[in-house]
Coordinates of C-alpha atoms in Angstrom, one line a residue:
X1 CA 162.9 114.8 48.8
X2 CA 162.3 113.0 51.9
X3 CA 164.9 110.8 53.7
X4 CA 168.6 111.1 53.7
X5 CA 170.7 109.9 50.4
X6 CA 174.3 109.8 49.9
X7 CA 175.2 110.1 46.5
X8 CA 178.7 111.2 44.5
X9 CA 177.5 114.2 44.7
X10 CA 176.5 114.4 48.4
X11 CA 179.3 112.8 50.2
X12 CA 178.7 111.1 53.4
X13 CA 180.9 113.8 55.9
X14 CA 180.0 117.1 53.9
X15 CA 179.1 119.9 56.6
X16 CA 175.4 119.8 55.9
X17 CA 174.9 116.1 56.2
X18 CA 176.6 115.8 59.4
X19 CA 174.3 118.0 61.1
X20 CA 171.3 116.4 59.6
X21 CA 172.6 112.9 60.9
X22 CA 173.2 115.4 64.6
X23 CA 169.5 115.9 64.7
X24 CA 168.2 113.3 63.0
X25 CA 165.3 111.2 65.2
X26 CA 167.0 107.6 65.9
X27 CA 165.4 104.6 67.6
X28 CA 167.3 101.7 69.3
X29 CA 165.8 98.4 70.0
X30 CA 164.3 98.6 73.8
X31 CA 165.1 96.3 75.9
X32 CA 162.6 93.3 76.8
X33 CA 161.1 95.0 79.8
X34 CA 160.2 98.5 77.5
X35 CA 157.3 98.6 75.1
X36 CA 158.3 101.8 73.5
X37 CA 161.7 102.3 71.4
X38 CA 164.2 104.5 72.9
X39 CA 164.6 107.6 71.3
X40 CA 168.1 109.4 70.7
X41 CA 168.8 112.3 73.4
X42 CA 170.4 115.1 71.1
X43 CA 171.6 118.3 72.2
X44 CA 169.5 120.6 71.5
X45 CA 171.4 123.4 73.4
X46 CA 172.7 125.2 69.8
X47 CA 169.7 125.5 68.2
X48 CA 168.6 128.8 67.9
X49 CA 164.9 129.7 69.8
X50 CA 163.0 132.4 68.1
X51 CA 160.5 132.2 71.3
X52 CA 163.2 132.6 74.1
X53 CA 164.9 135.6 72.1
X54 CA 161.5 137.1 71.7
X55 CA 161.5 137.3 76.1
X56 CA 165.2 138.2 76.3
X57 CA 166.5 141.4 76.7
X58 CA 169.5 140.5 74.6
X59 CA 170.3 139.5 71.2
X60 CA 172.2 136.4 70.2
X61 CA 175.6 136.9 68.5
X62 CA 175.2 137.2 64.7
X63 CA 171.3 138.0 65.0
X64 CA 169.6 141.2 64.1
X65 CA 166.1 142.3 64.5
X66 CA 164.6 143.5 61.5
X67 CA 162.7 147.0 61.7
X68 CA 160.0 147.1 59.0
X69 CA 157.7 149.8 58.8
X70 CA 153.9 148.8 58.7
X71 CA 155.0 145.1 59.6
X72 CA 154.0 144.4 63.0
X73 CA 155.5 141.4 63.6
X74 CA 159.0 140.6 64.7
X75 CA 161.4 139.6 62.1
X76 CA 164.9 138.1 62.6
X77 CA 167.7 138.0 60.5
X78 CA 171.5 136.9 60.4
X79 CA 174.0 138.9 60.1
X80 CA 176.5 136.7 58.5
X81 CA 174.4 134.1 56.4
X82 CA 171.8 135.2 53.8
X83 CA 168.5 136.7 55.2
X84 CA 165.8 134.1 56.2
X85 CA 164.1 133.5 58.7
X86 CA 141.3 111.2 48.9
X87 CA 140.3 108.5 46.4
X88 CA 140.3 105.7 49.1
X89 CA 140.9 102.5 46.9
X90 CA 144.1 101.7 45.4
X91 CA 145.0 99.1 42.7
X92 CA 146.7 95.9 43.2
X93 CA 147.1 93.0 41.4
X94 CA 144.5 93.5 38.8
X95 CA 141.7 94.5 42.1
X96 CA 140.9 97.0 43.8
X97 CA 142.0 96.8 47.4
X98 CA 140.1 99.1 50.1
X99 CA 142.5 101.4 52.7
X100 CA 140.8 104.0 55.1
X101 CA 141.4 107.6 54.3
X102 CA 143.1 107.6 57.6
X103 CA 146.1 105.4 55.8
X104 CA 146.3 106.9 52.9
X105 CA 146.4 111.0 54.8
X106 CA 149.4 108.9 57.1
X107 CA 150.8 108.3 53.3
X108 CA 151.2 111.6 52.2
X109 CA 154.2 113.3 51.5
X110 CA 153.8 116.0 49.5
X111 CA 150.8 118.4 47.1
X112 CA 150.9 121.5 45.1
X113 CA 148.6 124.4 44.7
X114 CA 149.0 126.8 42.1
X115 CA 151.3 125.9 39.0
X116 CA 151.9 122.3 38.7
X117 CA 156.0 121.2 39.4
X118 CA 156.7 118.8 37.6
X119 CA 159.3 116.3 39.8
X120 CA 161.0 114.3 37.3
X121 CA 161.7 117.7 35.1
X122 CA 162.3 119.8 38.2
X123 CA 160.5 122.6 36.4
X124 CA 157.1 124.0 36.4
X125 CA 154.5 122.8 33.5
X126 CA 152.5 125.9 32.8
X127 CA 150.5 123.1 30.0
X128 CA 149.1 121.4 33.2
X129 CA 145.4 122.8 34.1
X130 CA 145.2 124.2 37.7
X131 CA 143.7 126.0 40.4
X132 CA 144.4 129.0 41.7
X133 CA 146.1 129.1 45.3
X134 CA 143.7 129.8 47.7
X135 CA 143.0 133.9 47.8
X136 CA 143.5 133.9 51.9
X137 CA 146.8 131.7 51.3
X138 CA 147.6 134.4 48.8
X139 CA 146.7 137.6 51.0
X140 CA 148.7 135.8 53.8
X141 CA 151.9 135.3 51.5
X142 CA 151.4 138.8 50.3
X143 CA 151.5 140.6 53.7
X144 CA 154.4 138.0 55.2
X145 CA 156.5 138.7 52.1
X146 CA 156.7 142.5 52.8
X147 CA 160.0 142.6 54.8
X148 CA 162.0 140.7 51.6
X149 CA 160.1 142.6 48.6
X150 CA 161.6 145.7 46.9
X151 CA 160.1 149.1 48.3
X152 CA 156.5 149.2 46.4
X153 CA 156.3 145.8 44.6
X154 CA 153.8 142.9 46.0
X155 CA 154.7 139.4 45.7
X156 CA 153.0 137.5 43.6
X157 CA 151.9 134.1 44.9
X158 CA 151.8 131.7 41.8
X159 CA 152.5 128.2 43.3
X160 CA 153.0 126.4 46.4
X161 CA 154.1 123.0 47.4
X162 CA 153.0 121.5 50.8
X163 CA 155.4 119.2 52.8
X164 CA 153.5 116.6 55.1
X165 CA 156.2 115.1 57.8
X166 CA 155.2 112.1 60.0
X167 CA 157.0 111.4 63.2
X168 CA 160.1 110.0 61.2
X169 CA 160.3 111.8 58.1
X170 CA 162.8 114.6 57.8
X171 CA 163.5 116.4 54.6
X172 CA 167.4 116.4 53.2
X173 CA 169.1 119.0 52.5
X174 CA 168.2 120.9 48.9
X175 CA 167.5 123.7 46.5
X176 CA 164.7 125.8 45.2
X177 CA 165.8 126.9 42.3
X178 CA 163.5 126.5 39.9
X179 CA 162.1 129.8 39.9
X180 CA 162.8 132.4 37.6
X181 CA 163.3 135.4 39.8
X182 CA 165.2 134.9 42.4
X183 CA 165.2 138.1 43.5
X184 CA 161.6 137.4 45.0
X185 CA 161.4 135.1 48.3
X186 CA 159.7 131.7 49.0
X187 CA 157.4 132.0 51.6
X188 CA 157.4 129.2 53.9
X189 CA 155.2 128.5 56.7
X190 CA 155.0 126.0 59.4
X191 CA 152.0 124.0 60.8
X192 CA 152.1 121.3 63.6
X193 CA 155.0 120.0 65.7
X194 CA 157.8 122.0 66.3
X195 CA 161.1 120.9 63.7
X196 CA 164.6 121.3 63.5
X197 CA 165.3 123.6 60.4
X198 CA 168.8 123.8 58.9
X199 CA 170.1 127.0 57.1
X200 CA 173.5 126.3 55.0
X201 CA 175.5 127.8 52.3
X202 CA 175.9 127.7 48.7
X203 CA 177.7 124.5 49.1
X204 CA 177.4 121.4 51.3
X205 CA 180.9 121.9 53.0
X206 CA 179.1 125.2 54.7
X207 CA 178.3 124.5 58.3
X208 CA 174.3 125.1 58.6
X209 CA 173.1 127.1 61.5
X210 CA 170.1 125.2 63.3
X211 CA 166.3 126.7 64.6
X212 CA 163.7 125.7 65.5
X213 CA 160.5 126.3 63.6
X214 CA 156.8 126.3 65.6
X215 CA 153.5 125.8 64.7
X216 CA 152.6 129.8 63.1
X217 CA 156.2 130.7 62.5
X218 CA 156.9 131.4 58.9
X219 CA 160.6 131.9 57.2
X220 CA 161.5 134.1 54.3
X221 CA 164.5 132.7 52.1
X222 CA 165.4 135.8 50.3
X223 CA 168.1 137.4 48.4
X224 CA 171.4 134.8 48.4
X225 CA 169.3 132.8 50.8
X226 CA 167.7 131.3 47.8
X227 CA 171.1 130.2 46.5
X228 CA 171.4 128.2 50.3
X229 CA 170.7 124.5 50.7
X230 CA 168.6 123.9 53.7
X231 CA 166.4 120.7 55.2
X232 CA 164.3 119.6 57.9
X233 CA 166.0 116.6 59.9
X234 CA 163.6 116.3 62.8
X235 CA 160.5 117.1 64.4
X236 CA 159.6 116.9 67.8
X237 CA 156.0 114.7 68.4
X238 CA 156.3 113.8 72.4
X239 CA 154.4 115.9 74.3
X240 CA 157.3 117.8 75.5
X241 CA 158.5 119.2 72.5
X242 CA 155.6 119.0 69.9
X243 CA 154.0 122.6 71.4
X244 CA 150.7 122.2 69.5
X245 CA 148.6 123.0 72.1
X246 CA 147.4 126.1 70.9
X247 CA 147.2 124.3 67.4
X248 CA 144.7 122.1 68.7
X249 CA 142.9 124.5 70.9
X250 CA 141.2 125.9 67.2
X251 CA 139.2 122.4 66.8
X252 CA 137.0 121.2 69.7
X253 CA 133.8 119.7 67.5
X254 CA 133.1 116.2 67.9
X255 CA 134.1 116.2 64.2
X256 CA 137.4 117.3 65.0
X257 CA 138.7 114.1 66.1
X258 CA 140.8 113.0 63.2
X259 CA 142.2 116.3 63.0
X260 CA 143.5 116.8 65.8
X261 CA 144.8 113.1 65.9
X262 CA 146.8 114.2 63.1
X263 CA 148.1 117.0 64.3
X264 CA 150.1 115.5 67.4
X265 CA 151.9 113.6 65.3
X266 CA 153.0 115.7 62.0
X267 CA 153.8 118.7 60.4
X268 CA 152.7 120.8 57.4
X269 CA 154.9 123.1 55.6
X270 CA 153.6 125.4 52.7
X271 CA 155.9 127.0 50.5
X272 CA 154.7 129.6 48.3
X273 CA 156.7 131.0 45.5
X274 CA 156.0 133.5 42.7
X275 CA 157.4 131.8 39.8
X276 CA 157.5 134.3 37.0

């Protein structure tokens, strides 16, 4: 799921993969006299901001705000795209090799709670043993799925599979379709830097619209939203843009360290779905 792959299926100038290739983080050789690479400046200056509509009087074209009764936080939708908003030894060679925990977290790209997924399948194996999600994961889901749930039904969180981006990973454009209801949302919330997201249509030729997503901000894909592609082709882990300084103002022990040394440098999506 991570990285960008053009197959016969995904052609190189579809809509969709053109603005992944926009955002996408790119580093040039420096010159001799710089010791960091140079980064790519994109123009950021289409990308929807959550945040700076939150302090403006006015709405941005095509934008609604969502009224929910007994919600009280804001919710945005669009108006004319679908609603969203460690073991530490490895083997090689016939020995066991020692690598910090450290390496192996840096590793990481992806986990599940709840149901297993099976990858090479793309389905879920309900012969797999597992653990319940988490019951304050659950409550959370339960009470941020309320403006995309039918009038007196509860969402039912079942499974969830947790994205772990480094400064260069970016997530290409996909599905989740593996559910059986679709009628019921995925529930997807953001930890860490601050990331591009892209929202498209039911087909790759449909130009995506482009937000950014924040440390705490969460997005519903609902109704034909499910049916959309979207990816994650950036985030942002210079000081400027990353904006996880309230983030790391919740760990200040002397414990904390390795925490908070991963969080300046990576993001952590969970995305919990009710399966049945």
């Amino acid at each position: 799921m991570y990285g960008a792959q053009s197959t016969d299926e995904e052609p190189e100038r579809t809509a969709f993969r053109l603005a992944e290739k926009r955002y996408k983080l790119y580093k040039s050789l420096p010159p001799k006299t710089r010791k960091k690479p140079v980064l790519n400046q994109t123009d950021l200056s289409d990308v929807v901001d959550f945040h700076a509509i939150l302090e403006s009087v006015d709405l941005i074209d095509g934008i609604f705000r969502l009224d929910c009764p007994g919600f009280d936080r804001p919710v945005f939708c669009f108006r004319d795209r679908p609603e969203s908003n460690a073991n530490t030894s490895v083997e090689a060679q016939g020995s066991f090799k020692s690598v910090s925990a450290s390496t192996l977290l840096r590793k990481l790209r992806w986990g599940t709670l709840g149901l297993q997924f099976n990858w090479s399948k793309r389905n879920y194996d309900f012969t797999l043993p597992h653990n319940k999600i988490p019951e304050k994961l659950c409550q959370l889901a339960k009470e941020m799925a309320v403006p995309a749930m039918p009038s007196g039904e509860e969402f039912q969180p079942e499974a969830a599979i947790v994205n772990y981006f480094g400064p260069s990973d970016m997530l290409g454009g996909h599905l989740d379709d593996m559910e059986a209801d679709w009628s019921k949302p995925i529930v997807s919330i953001s930890l860490g830097c601050k990331a591009i997201f892209l929202l498209g249509g039911t087909s790759r030729e449909d130009v995506p619209v482009s937000m950014f997503l924040r440390s705490g901000d969460i997005v519903l894909m609902a109704g034909k939203a499910r049916e959309c592609f979207h990816g994650v082709p950036r985030i942002f882990t210079d000081d400027k843009h990353a904006e996880v300084s309230v983030l790391l103002s919740q760990f200040s022990g002397e414990d904390d360290c390795c925490i908070t040394d991963y969080i300046k440098n990576s993001r952590i999506n969970i995305n919990i779905r009710q399966v049945n």
